mmCIF file of C-alpha atoms in Angstrom:
data_model
loop_
_atom_site.group_PDB
_atom_site.id
_atom_site.type_symbol
_atom_site.label_atom_id
_atom_site.label_comp_id
_atom_site.label_asym_id
_atom_site.label_seq_id
_atom_site.Cartn_x
_atom_site.Cartn_y
_atom_site.Cartn_z
ATOM 1 C CA MET A 1 105.675 102.638 80.022
ATOM 2 C CA TYR A 2 106.956 100.161 82.638
ATOM 3 C CA THR A 3 110.261 99.507 84.216
ATOM 4 C CA LEU A 4 111.943 96.030 84.830
ATOM 5 C CA ILE A 5 114.841 95.544 86.963
ATOM 6 C CA ILE A 6 116.424 91.920 88.120
ATOM 7 C CA GLU A 7 118.455 92.015 91.456
ATOM 8 C CA ASN A 8 120.825 88.696 92.000
ATOM 9 C CA HIS A 9 121.076 86.708 94.713
ATOM 10 C CA LYS A 10 123.964 89.252 95.965
ATOM 11 C CA GLY A 11 121.400 92.515 95.962
ATOM 12 C CA GLU A 12 123.067 93.785 92.802
ATOM 13 C CA GLN A 13 120.321 94.960 90.368
ATOM 14 C CA LEU A 14 119.929 95.252 86.381
ATOM 15 C CA GLN A 15 117.448 97.618 85.111
ATOM 16 C CA LEU A 16 116.418 96.006 81.775
ATOM 17 C CA THR A 17 114.378 98.441 80.395
ATOM 18 C CA GLN A 18 115.742 102.124 79.201
ATOM 19 C CA ASN A 19 118.702 100.337 78.957
ATOM 20 C CA PRO A 20 121.137 100.628 75.681
ATOM 21 C CA ASN A 21 122.563 97.318 75.814
ATOM 22 C CA TYR A 22 119.377 95.428 76.405
ATOM 23 C CA SER A 23 116.278 95.247 74.062
ATOM 24 C CA ILE A 24 113.170 93.392 75.494
ATOM 25 C CA THR A 25 111.098 91.737 72.832
ATOM 26 C CA GLY A 26 108.436 90.152 75.323
ATOM 27 C CA ILE A 27 107.754 88.930 79.047
ATOM 28 C CA GLU A 28 105.305 85.876 79.668
ATOM 29 C CA GLY A 29 104.196 85.284 83.110
ATOM 30 C CA LEU A 30 102.729 88.485 84.229
ATOM 31 C CA PRO A 31 98.892 87.519 84.043
ATOM 32 C CA PRO A 32 97.361 85.497 87.031
ATOM 33 C CA PRO A 33 99.021 81.728 86.679
ATOM 34 C CA THR A 34 97.089 78.840 86.468
ATOM 35 C CA ALA A 35 95.059 77.023 89.149
ATOM 36 C CA SER A 36 95.079 73.160 89.662
ATOM 37 C CA ILE A 37 91.617 71.947 90.542
ATOM 38 C CA ASN A 38 91.425 68.685 92.925
ATOM 39 C CA THR A 39 87.802 66.811 92.008
ATOM 40 C CA ALA A 40 86.700 63.329 92.642
ATOM 41 C CA VAL A 41 84.522 61.361 90.342
ATOM 42 C CA ASN A 42 81.328 59.942 92.086
ATOM 43 C CA ALA A 43 79.675 56.620 90.403
ATOM 44 C CA ASN A 44 76.432 57.730 91.317
ATOM 45 C CA PHE A 45 76.201 60.802 89.606
ATOM 46 C CA ASP A 46 77.375 62.794 86.266
ATOM 47 C CA GLY A 47 80.219 65.015 86.576
ATOM 48 C CA SER A 48 82.859 65.379 89.727
ATOM 49 C CA THR A 49 82.775 67.027 92.897
ATOM 50 C CA TYR A 50 85.164 70.129 94.035
ATOM 51 C CA ARG A 51 87.558 68.714 96.596
ATOM 52 C CA SER A 52 90.075 71.588 97.007
ATOM 53 C CA SER A 53 92.313 74.290 94.538
ATOM 54 C CA ARG A 54 95.458 75.943 94.789
ATOM 55 C CA LEU A 55 97.493 78.796 92.689
ATOM 56 C CA ASN A 56 100.044 77.075 90.794
ATOM 57 C CA GLU A 57 103.759 78.265 90.800
ATOM 58 C CA ARG A 58 104.720 81.650 88.542
ATOM 59 C CA ASN A 59 107.058 80.665 85.363
ATOM 60 C CA ILE A 60 108.476 84.293 84.118
ATOM 61 C CA VAL A 61 110.380 84.530 80.467
ATOM 62 C CA ILE A 62 111.999 87.216 79.806
ATOM 63 C CA SER A 63 113.027 87.473 75.930
ATOM 64 C CA LEU A 64 115.331 90.218 75.015
ATOM 65 C CA ALA A 65 118.123 91.664 72.419
ATOM 66 C CA ILE A 66 121.591 92.061 73.312
ATOM 67 C CA GLU A 67 122.790 95.421 71.758
ATOM 68 C CA GLY A 68 126.133 97.291 71.117
ATOM 69 C CA ASN A 69 128.995 95.432 72.170
ATOM 70 C CA VAL A 70 127.422 92.048 72.225
ATOM 71 C CA GLU A 71 130.003 89.882 73.955
ATOM 72 C CA VAL A 72 130.913 92.389 76.258
ATOM 73 C CA ASN A 73 126.675 93.166 77.454
ATOM 74 C CA ARG A 74 126.335 89.465 77.379
ATOM 75 C CA ILE A 75 129.028 88.946 79.754
ATOM 76 C CA GLU A 76 127.458 91.530 81.874
ATOM 77 C CA LEU A 77 124.068 89.444 81.836
ATOM 78 C CA TYR A 78 126.075 86.608 83.382
ATOM 79 C CA LYS A 79 126.650 88.511 86.639
ATOM 80 C CA TYR A 80 123.405 89.021 87.354
ATOM 81 C CA ILE A 81 121.272 86.080 85.883
ATOM 82 C CA LYS A 82 122.729 83.245 87.369
ATOM 83 C CA THR A 83 121.151 79.502 86.652
ATOM 84 C CA LYS A 84 119.596 77.884 89.856
ATOM 85 C CA LYS A 85 120.381 81.090 92.128
ATOM 86 C CA LYS A 86 117.505 82.992 94.339
ATOM 87 C CA CYS A 87 116.580 86.308 92.141
ATOM 88 C CA VAL A 88 113.831 89.176 92.798
ATOM 89 C CA VAL A 89 112.328 90.620 89.633
ATOM 90 C CA TYR A 90 110.997 94.234 89.883
ATOM 91 C CA TYR A 91 108.265 95.330 87.958
ATOM 92 C CA LYS A 92 106.482 98.496 87.835
ATOM 93 C CA ASN A 93 103.966 99.787 85.587
ATOM 94 C CA ASN A 94 101.313 103.010 85.899
ATOM 95 C CA SER A 95 98.981 100.967 88.458
ATOM 96 C CA ARG A 96 101.547 98.734 90.240
ATOM 97 C CA ASP A 97 104.934 98.998 91.330
ATOM 98 C CA VAL A 98 105.386 95.190 92.858
ATOM 99 C CA SER A 99 108.326 92.406 92.855
ATOM 100 C CA ILE A 100 108.215 88.585 93.231
ATOM 101 C CA THR A 101 110.843 86.470 94.536
ATOM 102 C CA GLY A 102 112.434 83.511 92.205
ATOM 103 C CA TYR A 103 115.185 81.218 90.872
ATOM 104 C CA VAL A 104 116.838 81.387 87.376
ATOM 105 C CA GLU A 105 115.620 77.909 85.846
ATOM 106 C CA SER A 106 117.721 78.590 82.523
ATOM 107 C CA MET A 107 118.790 81.495 80.252
ATOM 108 C CA GLU A 108 119.397 80.313 76.279
ATOM 109 C CA VAL A 109 121.821 82.733 74.898
ATOM 110 C CA GLY A 110 121.913 82.273 70.700
ATOM 111 C CA ILE A 111 125.462 83.416 70.690
ATOM 112 C CA PHE A 112 126.050 82.537 67.050
ATOM 113 C CA ASP A 113 122.482 84.230 65.706
ATOM 114 C CA THR A 114 122.690 87.294 63.640
ATOM 115 C CA LYS A 115 121.101 89.052 66.126
ATOM 116 C CA GLU A 116 121.737 87.650 69.725
ATOM 117 C CA MET A 117 118.890 86.386 71.461
ATOM 118 C CA VAL A 118 118.561 85.320 75.028
ATOM 119 C CA GLN A 119 115.496 83.648 77.352
ATOM 120 C CA ILE A 120 115.352 83.729 80.569
ATOM 121 C CA SER A 121 112.837 81.207 82.669
ATOM 122 C CA ILE A 122 112.455 81.937 86.025
ATOM 123 C CA ILE A 123 110.455 80.048 88.489
ATOM 124 C CA CYS A 124 108.623 81.706 91.034
ATOM 125 C CA PRO A 125 107.681 79.316 94.000
ATOM 126 C CA GLN A 126 105.004 81.738 95.611
ATOM 127 C CA PRO A 127 103.149 83.179 92.844
ATOM 128 C CA TYR A 128 101.802 86.554 93.948
ATOM 129 C CA PHE A 129 103.576 89.829 93.082
ATOM 130 C CA ARG A 130 103.546 92.084 96.437
ATOM 131 C CA ASP A 131 103.753 95.568 96.883
ATOM 132 C CA VAL A 132 107.415 97.080 97.283
ATOM 133 C CA ILE A 133 106.549 99.560 100.062
ATOM 134 C CA LYS A 134 104.833 97.587 102.581
ATOM 135 C CA THR A 135 101.255 99.032 104.239
ATOM 136 C CA MET A 136 101.742 99.328 108.051
ATOM 137 C CA LEU A 137 99.368 100.551 110.873
ATOM 138 C CA ASP A 138 99.724 101.763 113.681
ATOM 139 C CA MET A 139 96.490 100.428 116.028
ATOM 140 C CA SER A 140 97.838 102.355 119.017
ATOM 141 C CA ALA A 141 97.612 106.037 117.645
ATOM 142 C CA THR A 142 97.012 108.431 120.503
ATOM 143 C CA SER A 143 93.886 110.376 120.548
ATOM 144 C CA ALA A 144 93.948 114.252 121.416
ATOM 145 C CA MET A 145 92.592 115.471 125.145
ATOM 146 C CA PHE A 146 92.885 119.273 124.588
ATOM 147 C CA GLU A 147 92.014 122.264 122.626
ATOM 148 C CA PHE A 148 93.274 125.154 122.623
ATOM 149 C CA PRO A 149 93.569 127.770 124.770
ATOM 150 C CA PHE A 150 94.015 125.665 127.784
ATOM 151 C CA ALA A 151 95.532 126.255 131.149
ATOM 152 C CA ILE A 152 97.538 123.504 132.725
ATOM 153 C CA GLU A 153 96.384 122.918 136.396
ATOM 154 C CA SER A 154 98.794 122.486 139.489
ATOM 155 C CA ASP A 155 98.122 118.810 138.842
ATOM 156 C CA GLY A 156 98.851 118.325 135.345
ATOM 157 C CA ILE A 157 96.704 117.407 132.375
ATOM 158 C CA GLU A 158 96.191 114.405 129.974
ATOM 159 C CA PHE A 159 97.055 115.235 126.386
ATOM 160 C CA GLY A 160 96.465 111.954 125.059
ATOM 161 C CA THR A 161 95.482 108.648 125.588
ATOM 162 C CA LEU A 162 96.071 105.050 123.392
ATOM 163 C CA ALA A 163 93.353 104.022 121.548
ATOM 164 C CA VAL A 164 93.302 100.721 122.906
ATOM 165 C CA GLY A 165 90.107 98.922 122.989
ATOM 166 C CA GLU A 166 89.051 101.140 119.752
ATOM 167 C CA GLU A 167 88.444 99.353 116.347
ATOM 168 C CA SER A 168 90.823 99.743 113.586
ATOM 169 C CA ILE A 169 90.356 99.409 109.971
ATOM 170 C CA VAL A 170 92.864 97.633 107.878
ATOM 171 C CA GLN A 171 92.698 98.022 104.165
ATOM 172 C CA ASN A 172 93.982 95.038 102.354
ATOM 173 C CA LEU A 173 94.169 97.212 98.811
ATOM 174 C CA GLY A 174 95.524 93.401 97.035
ATOM 175 C CA ASP A 175 93.355 90.916 95.179
ATOM 176 C CA VAL A 176 93.902 88.088 97.541
ATOM 177 C CA GLU A 177 93.702 87.517 101.420
ATOM 178 C CA THR A 178 97.339 87.982 102.837
ATOM 179 C CA GLY A 179 99.159 87.378 106.607
ATOM 180 C CA ALA A 180 101.367 90.112 108.579
ATOM 181 C CA VAL A 181 103.631 90.752 110.687
ATOM 182 C CA ILE A 182 101.944 92.149 114.039
ATOM 183 C CA VAL A 183 104.662 93.479 116.701
ATOM 184 C CA PHE A 184 103.354 94.523 120.122
ATOM 185 C CA HIS A 185 105.615 97.076 122.412
ATOM 186 C CA ALA A 186 105.499 96.928 125.843
ATOM 187 C CA THR A 187 105.820 100.713 127.293
ATOM 188 C CA GLY A 188 105.206 99.201 131.026
ATOM 189 C CA ILE A 189 104.003 95.810 132.409
ATOM 190 C CA ALA A 190 101.488 93.782 130.178
ATOM 191 C CA SER A 191 100.716 90.477 130.403
ATOM 192 C CA ASN A 192 98.629 88.244 127.363
ATOM 193 C CA PRO A 193 98.290 90.269 125.006
ATOM 194 C CA VAL A 194 95.413 89.577 121.842
ATOM 195 C CA ILE A 195 94.853 90.937 118.878
ATOM 196 C CA TYR A 196 90.578 90.228 117.570
ATOM 197 C CA ASN A 197 89.860 90.339 113.514
ATOM 198 C CA LEU A 198 85.686 91.327 114.440
ATOM 199 C CA ASP A 199 84.732 90.307 111.144
ATOM 200 C CA THR A 200 85.826 86.508 111.233
ATOM 201 C CA ALA A 201 85.858 86.350 114.909
ATOM 202 C CA GLU A 202 89.335 85.081 114.744
ATOM 203 C CA PHE A 203 91.661 85.944 117.781
ATOM 204 C CA PHE A 204 95.278 85.621 118.457
ATOM 205 C CA LYS A 205 96.507 85.472 121.880
ATOM 206 C CA VAL A 206 99.827 84.533 123.403
ATOM 207 C CA ASN A 207 100.741 84.068 127.011
ATOM 208 C CA ILE A 208 103.183 86.080 128.588
ATOM 209 C CA ASP A 209 104.264 88.788 130.583
ATOM 210 C CA MET A 210 105.955 91.509 129.518
ATOM 211 C CA SER A 211 107.982 94.588 130.901
ATOM 212 C CA ALA A 212 109.245 97.811 129.256
ATOM 213 C CA GLY A 213 110.383 97.861 126.143
ATOM 214 C CA ASP A 214 109.850 94.083 125.533
ATOM 215 C CA LEU A 215 108.157 92.830 121.963
ATOM 216 C CA LEU A 216 105.942 90.202 120.933
ATOM 217 C CA VAL A 217 106.491 89.694 117.279
ATOM 218 C CA ILE A 218 103.564 87.482 115.657
ATOM 219 C CA SER A 219 104.142 86.439 111.788
ATOM 220 C CA THR A 220 100.922 85.169 109.994
ATOM 221 C CA ILE A 221 102.098 84.923 106.462
ATOM 222 C CA LYS A 222 101.994 81.593 104.877
ATOM 223 C CA GLY A 223 105.575 79.759 104.635
ATOM 224 C CA GLU A 224 106.581 82.397 107.499
ATOM 225 C CA LYS A 225 104.871 81.539 110.662
ATOM 226 C CA THR A 226 106.500 82.192 113.992
ATOM 227 C CA VAL A 227 106.301 83.917 117.304
ATOM 228 C CA THR A 228 109.192 85.808 118.977
ATOM 229 C CA ALA A 229 109.626 87.614 122.345
ATOM 230 C CA ILE A 230 112.076 89.616 122.915
ATOM 231 C CA LEU A 231 112.775 89.992 126.081
ATOM 232 C CA SER A 232 115.638 92.087 128.090
ATOM 233 C CA GLY A 233 117.443 92.023 124.632
ATOM 234 C CA ILE A 234 117.169 88.362 124.311
ATOM 235 C CA GLU A 235 115.305 86.834 121.755
ATOM 236 C CA TRP A 236 112.827 83.377 122.329
ATOM 237 C CA ASN A 237 110.569 81.286 120.305
ATOM 238 C CA TYR A 238 107.247 81.658 122.077
ATOM 239 C CA ILE A 239 105.142 79.681 119.228
ATOM 240 C CA ASN A 240 104.305 77.081 122.201
ATOM 241 C CA SER A 241 102.616 79.857 124.091
ATOM 242 C CA MET A 242 99.961 80.699 121.820
ATOM 243 C CA VAL A 243 96.658 80.237 123.732
ATOM 244 C CA GLN A 244 94.536 77.041 122.114
ATOM 245 C CA GLY A 245 92.093 78.245 119.602
ATOM 246 C CA SER A 246 94.499 81.555 118.433
ATOM 247 C CA SER A 247 93.858 81.669 114.528
ATOM 248 C CA TRP A 248 96.870 82.397 111.817
ATOM 249 C CA ILE A 249 94.582 85.920 111.145
ATOM 250 C CA GLN A 250 94.879 86.404 107.118
ATOM 251 C CA PHE A 251 93.683 89.764 106.345
ATOM 252 C CA GLU A 252 90.871 89.477 103.118
ATOM 253 C CA SER A 253 91.126 91.557 100.483
ATOM 254 C CA GLY A 254 89.055 95.084 101.256
ATOM 255 C CA ALA A 255 88.481 96.192 104.381
ATOM 256 C CA ASN A 256 89.315 94.158 108.042
ATOM 257 C CA THR A 257 88.094 95.364 111.369
ATOM 258 C CA MET A 258 90.778 95.010 114.058
ATOM 259 C CA LEU A 259 91.267 95.336 117.553
ATOM 260 C CA TYR A 260 93.804 94.512 120.140
ATOM 261 C CA ASN A 261 93.580 93.879 124.406
ATOM 262 C CA ALA A 262 95.434 92.257 126.798
ATOM 263 C CA ASP A 263 94.272 90.723 130.097
ATOM 264 C CA SER A 264 96.516 93.238 131.985
ATOM 265 C CA HIS A 265 97.914 96.780 131.973
ATOM 266 C CA ALA A 266 96.530 96.882 127.871
ATOM 267 C CA GLU A 267 97.566 100.566 128.030
ATOM 268 C CA ASN A 268 101.219 99.415 128.449
ATOM 269 C CA LEU A 269 101.047 97.772 124.925
ATOM 270 C CA GLU A 270 101.490 99.338 121.370
ATOM 271 C CA CYS A 271 100.382 97.142 118.332
ATOM 272 C CA MET A 272 101.928 97.895 115.065
ATOM 273 C CA ILE A 273 100.650 96.056 111.688
ATOM 274 C CA SER A 274 102.433 95.625 108.490
ATOM 275 C CA PHE A 275 101.973 93.588 105.398
ATOM 276 C CA ASN A 276 102.138 93.667 101.492
ATOM 277 C CA ASN A 277 99.581 94.135 99.499
ATOM 278 C CA LEU A 278 99.313 90.565 97.027
ATOM 279 C CA TYR A 279 98.085 90.516 93.259
ATOM 280 C CA GLU A 280 97.710 87.343 91.017
ATOM 281 C CA GLY A 281 98.920 89.762 88.230
ATOM 282 C CA VAL A 282 100.257 92.779 86.713
#
């Protein structure tokens, strides 16, 4: 059993499965797409030398029959499937609940066929399916500092501490590596936050002085790489403040060991990581 939903450029959704007006007869483009392999021929030996490779765009083709009042239901379909317009395909089965963004290449309709059939072609430039629900990790979770029963002394007692300088494991349950959005939130003054990937020895550091309430948002997602600071409620582009040697950290499939810190007052920083697991197929 599976569910297929199309969302148009206005955010309106049409469920095509379990819908008495439409019967899906086939869906192409759900397995992993093909790759382009770049090689070079060498005159001195047989075969070729591998240079690079990339995954090609995904082409999803949905075939369906129009049921019931054919004319009314065909026109209803036009509202959601608009040629050249952006759309989102949501697909859910027993194992995965994912989406993918694409553009409608064509919608062919056999208006004069005995059984009116429709074929919808959607081109997805970014070929990976992504989880509908984001994975989120709070790296600054507090560690308990007391147990019951207890008595509070006159000078107070520490209830918890931020886990600054402690390793956190980020689990990427997808098929491939993925970028993430990393958010530093200052609860007091802090300077020059940094996040490390201890498995790859990579880091991302930004030269910035932060005060209580300030945010630093780093996106390492391919095609969406940004460094944005929100200081006293005003948004600034801080990409030029990246420290030399910083890497746009990607999270490999499986466990990734992360740690964050700062040049000063790291205890005043909270760090949150969010990302979508990516899949080659469903």
